[in-house]
Amino acid sequence: MSWLSELDVQAFKGKQMRGYRRKFVDGRYGQMHLRIAEPDQPKHIPLICLHMFPQSGRNFEKLVEEVGTDRVVVAPDFPGYGESDPPKIPITATEYADAIWDVVENLSLVQGGGQIDVFGIHAGSKLATELTYLHPTRVRKLILTSAAILLPEEIERMRSSLSHVELDQEGSRFRRFWDMLVRNQAQDAPLELAAKNFAEMVRSGETYSWGHRAVFEYNKDFPSRLAELRHPIALLNPEDDLYEMTPRTLQHIQNGEMIDLPGWNHGFLETRAKELAQIIRNFLDDENESLVAAE
């Protein structure tokens, strides 16, 4: 490497030292892209992180690094989002969960009767619930974030605000994306974060609204699915656009508790990654199965 400058060498080393890798695995709709942290000697069972729509596993980059020092942590891109291949037609929440399980099996995370923990945010919480419902003996603990049970009028309002926008020369779709990101992002989050998330939203192309369609339909099944689970569940309630709605979910949880996170708005996966990682560790690694907030 004599032809590289000292700065080049340091930059190269920094990239090599990143706490996760990216890879593709085969799935039922094509290839699934994911980010994965694989410590040499994991001390805990794997954790799967499920993103919101129309984002991708890129949301979890900092969290994967923070939590992935002593356990395998995987953040897949759902079919049609990030760099994962899309399905040919819209699919249901159950079918998204099945596609996520393809990743779990391809990585041999539950080989020999093993288990995983699951973290979901927004729509990812609904898919985490369905994944656990479908594979109850393979999931140990759940962390559901902004997992709201929506009233019919709230669903209709969200359907309208998140409905598919056709491409036009004025860039109406992209203006909606940007306005949504800037409006909801935490005040302490840099605009660069909004730009990064904007790129992920644009990447999903003409299928970007399929995920929301699936979880809106799943909303009617969500309470009964939750009520059937006996797994330890931590319900995190950051102060985002679902802050007032998420507490309704607690009454349907048989074995869990909720923690409010005032002041935590969209973007906290990056701006508060260390604090969130501590909350996750406190819950997942506590034999008493209780949720304790980070100091």
GROMACS .gro file of C-alpha atoms in nm:
model
  295
    1MET     CA    1   0.000   0.000   0.000
    2SER     CA    2   0.298   0.234  -0.046
    3TRP     CA    3   0.107   0.420  -0.315
    4LEU     CA    4  -0.159   0.522  -0.063
    5SER     CA    5  -0.126   0.839   0.142
    6GLU     CA    6  -0.140   0.818   0.521
    7LEU     CA    7  -0.492   0.961   0.512
    8ASP     CA    8  -0.595   0.698   0.261
    9VAL     CA    9  -0.458   0.424   0.485
   10GLN     CA   10  -0.645   0.557   0.788
   11ALA     CA   11  -0.968   0.585   0.591
   12PHE     CA   12  -0.923   0.231   0.464
   13LYS     CA   13  -0.866   0.101   0.816
   14GLY     CA   14  -1.171   0.288   0.940
   15LYS     CA   15  -1.393   0.124   0.681
   16GLN     CA   16  -1.251  -0.216   0.763
   17MET     CA   17  -1.328  -0.161   1.131
   18ARG     CA   18  -1.699  -0.085   1.073
   19GLY     CA   19  -1.902  -0.296   1.313
   20TYR     CA   20  -2.118  -0.469   1.056
   21ARG     CA   21  -2.108  -0.616   0.706
   22ARG     CA   22  -2.358  -0.612   0.424
   23LYS     CA   23  -2.465  -0.924   0.238
   24PHE     CA   24  -2.739  -1.078   0.027
   25VAL     CA   25  -2.928  -1.402   0.086
   26ASP     CA   26  -3.183  -1.578  -0.132
   27GLY     CA   27  -3.550  -1.529  -0.056
   28ARG     CA   28  -3.888  -1.614  -0.204
   29TYR     CA   29  -3.907  -1.286  -0.400
   30GLY     CA   30  -3.545  -1.274  -0.507
   31GLN     CA   31  -3.242  -1.160  -0.311
   32MET     CA   32  -3.273  -1.006   0.034
   33HIS     CA   33  -3.017  -0.746   0.140
   34LEU     CA   34  -2.913  -0.712   0.503
   35ARG     CA   35  -2.668  -0.561   0.746
   36ILE     CA   36  -2.518  -0.798   1.001
   37ALA     CA   37  -2.286  -0.774   1.300
   38GLU     CA   38  -2.112  -1.102   1.380
   39PRO     CA   39  -1.885  -1.087   1.686
   40ASP     CA   40  -1.624  -1.360   1.719
   41GLN     CA   41  -1.771  -1.491   2.043
   42PRO     CA   42  -2.139  -1.397   2.080
   43LYS     CA   43  -2.265  -1.414   2.437
   44HIS     CA   44  -2.637  -1.377   2.364
   45ILE     CA   45  -2.888  -1.505   2.112
   46PRO     CA   46  -2.929  -1.316   1.780
   47LEU     CA   47  -3.136  -1.001   1.746
   48ILE     CA   48  -3.336  -0.917   1.431
   49CYS     CA   49  -3.423  -0.550   1.368
   50LEU     CA   50  -3.725  -0.468   1.151
   51HIS     CA   51  -3.758  -0.124   0.992
   52MET     CA   52  -4.055   0.101   0.911
   53PHE     CA   53  -4.199   0.167   0.564
   54PRO     CA   54  -4.083   0.299   0.321
   55GLN     CA   55  -3.737   0.287   0.479
   56SER     CA   56  -3.478   0.009   0.500
   57GLY     CA   57  -3.240  -0.166   0.735
   58ARG     CA   58  -3.008   0.129   0.689
   59ASN     CA   59  -3.203   0.295   0.972
   60PHE     CA   60  -3.033   0.053   1.210
   61GLU     CA   61  -2.669   0.104   1.109
   62LYS     CA   62  -2.562   0.266   1.437
   63LEU     CA   63  -2.778   0.038   1.649
   64VAL     CA   64  -2.637  -0.274   1.481
   65GLU     CA   65  -2.288  -0.153   1.571
   66GLU     CA   66  -2.384  -0.066   1.929
   67VAL     CA   67  -2.567  -0.388   2.013
   68GLY     CA   68  -2.369  -0.619   1.785
   69THR     CA   69  -2.057  -0.635   2.000
   70ASP     CA   70  -2.174  -0.939   2.198
   71ARG     CA   71  -2.448  -1.093   1.981
   72VAL     CA   72  -2.533  -1.136   1.615
   73VAL     CA   73  -2.755  -0.847   1.503
   74VAL     CA   74  -2.931  -0.853   1.165
   75ALA     CA   75  -3.119  -0.569   0.995
   76PRO     CA   76  -3.275  -0.691   0.668
   77ASP     CA   77  -3.431  -0.478   0.396
   78PHE     CA   78  -3.787  -0.597   0.337
   79PRO     CA   79  -3.881  -0.710  -0.015
   80GLY     CA   80  -3.907  -0.404  -0.238
   81TYR     CA   81  -3.720  -0.177   0.005
   82GLY     CA   82  -3.355  -0.086   0.038
   83GLU     CA   83  -3.163  -0.321  -0.189
   84SER     CA   84  -3.395  -0.622  -0.161
   85ASP     CA   85  -3.576  -0.743  -0.472
   86PRO     CA   86  -3.948  -0.656  -0.484
   87PRO     CA   87  -4.238  -0.899  -0.518
   88LYS     CA   88  -4.428  -0.889  -0.846
   89ILE     CA   89  -4.757  -0.792  -0.678
   90PRO     CA   90  -4.850  -0.637  -0.342
   91ILE     CA   91  -4.812  -0.880  -0.052
   92THR     CA   92  -4.963  -0.908   0.296
   93ALA     CA   93  -4.805  -0.853   0.636
   94THR     CA   94  -4.791  -1.230   0.680
   95GLU     CA   95  -4.604  -1.263   0.351
   96TYR     CA   96  -4.356  -0.993   0.458
   97ALA     CA   97  -4.303  -1.190   0.781
   98ASP     CA   98  -4.247  -1.507   0.580
   99ALA     CA   99  -3.984  -1.328   0.372
  100ILE     CA  100  -3.808  -1.211   0.689
  101TRP     CA  101  -3.808  -1.569   0.814
  102ASP     CA  102  -3.631  -1.668   0.494
  103VAL     CA  103  -3.342  -1.449   0.614
  104VAL     CA  104  -3.345  -1.612   0.959
  105GLU     CA  105  -3.325  -1.958   0.805
  106ASN     CA  106  -3.069  -1.866   0.540
  107LEU     CA  107  -2.838  -1.736   0.813
  108SER     CA  108  -2.901  -2.050   1.027
  109LEU     CA  109  -2.992  -1.831   1.325
  110VAL     CA  110  -3.229  -2.086   1.478
  111GLN     CA  111  -3.045  -2.397   1.373
  112GLY     CA  112  -3.078  -2.684   1.619
  113GLY     CA  113  -3.381  -2.537   1.794
  114GLY     CA  114  -3.226  -2.199   1.871
  115GLN     CA  115  -3.414  -1.875   1.930
  116ILE     CA  116  -3.394  -1.510   1.831
  117ASP     CA  117  -3.501  -1.179   1.984
  118VAL     CA  118  -3.687  -0.929   1.765
  119PHE     CA  119  -3.691  -0.548   1.762
  120GLY     CA  120  -3.944  -0.364   1.544
  121ILE     CA  121  -4.030   0.000   1.488
  122HIS     CA  122  -4.360   0.134   1.347
  123ALA     CA  123  -4.466  -0.112   1.073
  124GLY     CA  124  -4.167  -0.325   1.173
  125SER     CA  125  -4.339  -0.380   1.509
  126LYS     CA  126  -4.644  -0.523   1.334
  127LEU     CA  127  -4.424  -0.754   1.128
  128ALA     CA  128  -4.231  -0.854   1.442
  129THR     CA  129  -4.561  -0.950   1.603
  130GLU     CA  130  -4.668  -1.157   1.302
  131LEU     CA  131  -4.325  -1.322   1.284
  132THR     CA  132  -4.357  -1.425   1.648
  133TYR     CA  133  -4.714  -1.546   1.598
  134LEU     CA  134  -4.599  -1.766   1.310
  135HIS     CA  135  -4.289  -1.899   1.493
  136PRO     CA  136  -4.373  -1.879   1.865
  137THR     CA  137  -4.113  -2.127   1.984
  138ARG     CA  138  -3.833  -1.965   1.787
  139VAL     CA  139  -3.875  -1.611   1.926
  140ARG     CA  140  -3.774  -1.542   2.286
  141LYS     CA  141  -3.840  -1.169   2.350
  142LEU     CA  142  -3.996  -0.882   2.158
  143ILE     CA  143  -3.929  -0.507   2.162
  144LEU     CA  144  -4.209  -0.318   1.988
  145THR     CA  145  -4.156   0.052   1.920
  146SER     CA  146  -4.437   0.289   1.819
  147ALA     CA  147  -4.663  -0.014   1.780
  148ALA     CA  148  -4.995   0.166   1.764
  149ILE     CA  149  -5.342   0.019   1.743
  150LEU     CA  150  -5.521   0.256   1.508
  151LEU     CA  151  -5.887   0.357   1.512
  152PRO     CA  152  -6.076   0.338   1.180
  153GLU     CA  153  -6.070   0.716   1.133
  154GLU     CA  154  -5.695   0.722   1.204
  155ILE     CA  155  -5.632   0.453   0.946
  156GLU     CA  156  -5.827   0.646   0.685
  157ARG     CA  157  -5.636   0.964   0.765
  158MET     CA  158  -5.305   0.780   0.734
  159ARG     CA  159  -5.415   0.605   0.416
  160SER     CA  160  -5.475   0.947   0.266
  161SER     CA  161  -5.146   1.101   0.381
  162LEU     CA  162  -4.945   0.792   0.279
  163SER     CA  163  -5.130   0.704  -0.041
  164HIS     CA  164  -4.940   0.638  -0.362
  165VAL     CA  165  -4.837   0.952  -0.549
  166GLU     CA  166  -4.779   0.913  -0.922
  167LEU     CA  167  -4.462   1.053  -1.073
  168ASP     CA  168  -4.491   1.397  -1.228
  169GLN     CA  169  -4.258   1.667  -1.357
  170GLU     CA  170  -4.318   1.877  -1.047
  171GLY     CA  171  -4.177   1.604  -0.823
  172SER     CA  172  -4.489   1.589  -0.605
  173ARG     CA  173  -4.400   1.246  -0.466
  174PHE     CA  174  -4.054   1.357  -0.363
  175ARG     CA  175  -4.183   1.681  -0.210
  176ARG     CA  176  -4.417   1.474   0.006
  177PHE     CA  177  -4.129   1.249   0.114
  178TRP     CA  178  -3.907   1.542   0.208
  179ASP     CA  179  -4.180   1.738   0.387
  180MET     CA  180  -4.273   1.429   0.587
  181LEU     CA  181  -3.915   1.367   0.693
  182VAL     CA  182  -3.840   1.724   0.795
  183ARG     CA  183  -4.173   1.767   0.974
  184ASN     CA  184  -4.135   1.453   1.188
  185GLN     CA  185  -3.760   1.450   1.249
  186ALA     CA  186  -3.626   1.531   1.595
  187GLN     CA  187  -3.488   1.882   1.640
  188ASP     CA  188  -3.144   1.750   1.732
  189ALA     CA  189  -3.122   1.535   1.416
  190PRO     CA  190  -2.914   1.682   1.130
  191LEU     CA  191  -3.061   1.741   0.786
  192GLU     CA  192  -2.806   1.493   0.655
  193LEU     CA  193  -3.007   1.222   0.831
  194ALA     CA  194  -3.323   1.334   0.655
  195ALA     CA  195  -3.134   1.326   0.324
  196LYS     CA  196  -3.015   0.971   0.390
  197ASN     CA  197  -3.366   0.853   0.475
  198PHE     CA  198  -3.503   1.038   0.172
  199ALA     CA  199  -3.270   0.837  -0.051
  200GLU     CA  200  -3.403   0.512   0.098
  201MET     CA  201  -3.762   0.621   0.037
  202VAL     CA  202  -3.689   0.708  -0.326
  203ARG     CA  203  -3.504   0.378  -0.377
  204SER     CA  204  -3.823   0.175  -0.328
  205GLY     CA  205  -3.963   0.311  -0.655
  206GLU     CA  206  -4.316   0.230  -0.768
  207THR     CA  207  -4.372  -0.026  -0.491
  208TYR     CA  208  -4.304   0.220  -0.208
  209SER     CA  209  -4.666   0.225  -0.082
  210TRP     CA  210  -4.716  -0.154  -0.074
  211GLY     CA  211  -4.582  -0.196   0.277
  212HIS     CA  212  -4.816   0.061   0.429
  213ARG     CA  213  -5.106  -0.102   0.247
  214ALA     CA  214  -5.017  -0.435   0.407
  215VAL     CA  215  -4.990  -0.305   0.765
  216PHE     CA  216  -5.310  -0.100   0.737
  217GLU     CA  217  -5.490  -0.423   0.651
  218TYR     CA  218  -5.307  -0.603   0.933
  219ASN     CA  219  -5.427  -0.350   1.191
  220LYS     CA  220  -5.754  -0.547   1.238
  221ASP     CA  221  -5.558  -0.862   1.329
  222PHE     CA  222  -5.286  -0.695   1.536
  223PRO     CA  223  -5.468  -0.685   1.876
  224SER     CA  224  -5.572  -1.052   1.863
  225ARG     CA  225  -5.226  -1.162   1.747
  226LEU     CA  226  -5.067  -0.976   2.038
  227ALA     CA  227  -5.313  -1.118   2.287
  228GLU     CA  228  -5.213  -1.472   2.192
  229LEU     CA  229  -4.844  -1.414   2.261
  230ARG     CA  230  -4.698  -1.504   2.600
  231HIS     CA  231  -4.352  -1.378   2.520
  232PRO     CA  232  -4.190  -1.103   2.727
  233ILE     CA  233  -4.264  -0.779   2.538
  234ALA     CA  234  -4.118  -0.432   2.585
  235LEU     CA  235  -4.338  -0.160   2.436
  236LEU     CA  236  -4.133   0.154   2.367
  237ASN     CA  237  -4.324   0.478   2.319
  238PRO     CA  238  -4.109   0.757   2.173
  239GLU     CA  239  -4.266   1.098   2.128
  240ASP     CA  240  -4.328   1.065   1.756
  241ASP     CA  241  -4.647   1.078   1.549
  242LEU     CA  242  -4.780   0.760   1.717
  243TYR     CA  243  -4.709   0.873   2.075
  244GLU     CA  244  -5.075   0.913   2.175
  245MET     CA  245  -5.187   0.592   2.003
  246THR     CA  246  -4.924   0.342   2.117
  247PRO     CA  247  -5.043   0.314   2.483
  248ARG     CA  248  -5.364   0.148   2.358
  249THR     CA  249  -5.153  -0.152   2.266
  250LEU     CA  250  -5.051  -0.227   2.624
  251GLN     CA  251  -5.391  -0.373   2.720
  252HIS     CA  252  -5.346  -0.646   2.461
  253ILE     CA  253  -5.001  -0.751   2.585
  254GLN     CA  254  -5.011  -1.047   2.825
  255ASN     CA  255  -4.653  -1.033   2.948
  256GLY     CA  256  -4.494  -0.692   2.915
  257GLU     CA  257  -4.472  -0.326   3.005
  258MET     CA  258  -4.434   0.011   2.839
  259ILE     CA  259  -4.174   0.282   2.874
  260ASP     CA  260  -4.236   0.638   2.759
  261LEU     CA  261  -3.951   0.813   2.580
  262PRO     CA  262  -4.046   1.184   2.583
  263GLY     CA  263  -3.839   1.398   2.350
  264TRP     CA  264  -3.744   1.099   2.131
  265ASN     CA  265  -3.874   1.169   1.781
  266HIS     CA  266  -3.797   1.023   1.438
  267GLY     CA  267  -3.423   0.988   1.397
  268PHE     CA  268  -3.353   0.857   1.747
  269LEU     CA  269  -3.222   0.530   1.604
  270GLU     CA  270  -2.916   0.735   1.510
  271THR     CA  271  -2.915   1.033   1.746
  272ARG     CA  272  -2.980   0.820   2.058
  273ALA     CA  273  -2.833   0.488   1.946
  274LYS     CA  274  -2.623   0.443   2.262
  275GLU     CA  275  -2.915   0.514   2.494
  276LEU     CA  276  -3.143   0.286   2.296
  277ALA     CA  277  -2.881   0.010   2.295
  278GLN     CA  278  -2.872   0.026   2.675
  279ILE     CA  279  -3.251  -0.004   2.698
  280ILE     CA  280  -3.238  -0.303   2.465
  281ARG     CA  281  -2.962  -0.472   2.666
  282ASN     CA  282  -3.140  -0.407   2.995
  283PHE     CA  283  -3.446  -0.590   2.868
  284LEU     CA  284  -3.300  -0.867   2.656
  285ASP     CA  285  -3.023  -0.961   2.897
  286ASP     CA  286  -3.226  -0.936   3.220
  287GLU     CA  287  -3.324  -1.279   3.353
  288ASN     CA  288  -3.614  -1.113   3.535
  289GLU     CA  289  -3.749  -1.008   3.194
  290SER     CA  290  -3.824  -0.652   3.302
  291LEU     CA  291  -3.762  -0.334   3.110
  292VAL     CA  292  -3.533  -0.077   3.266
  293ALA     CA  293  -3.466   0.259   3.106
  294ALA     CA  294  -3.111   0.376   3.050
  295GLU     CA  295  -2.980   0.615   3.311
   0.00000   0.00000   0.00000
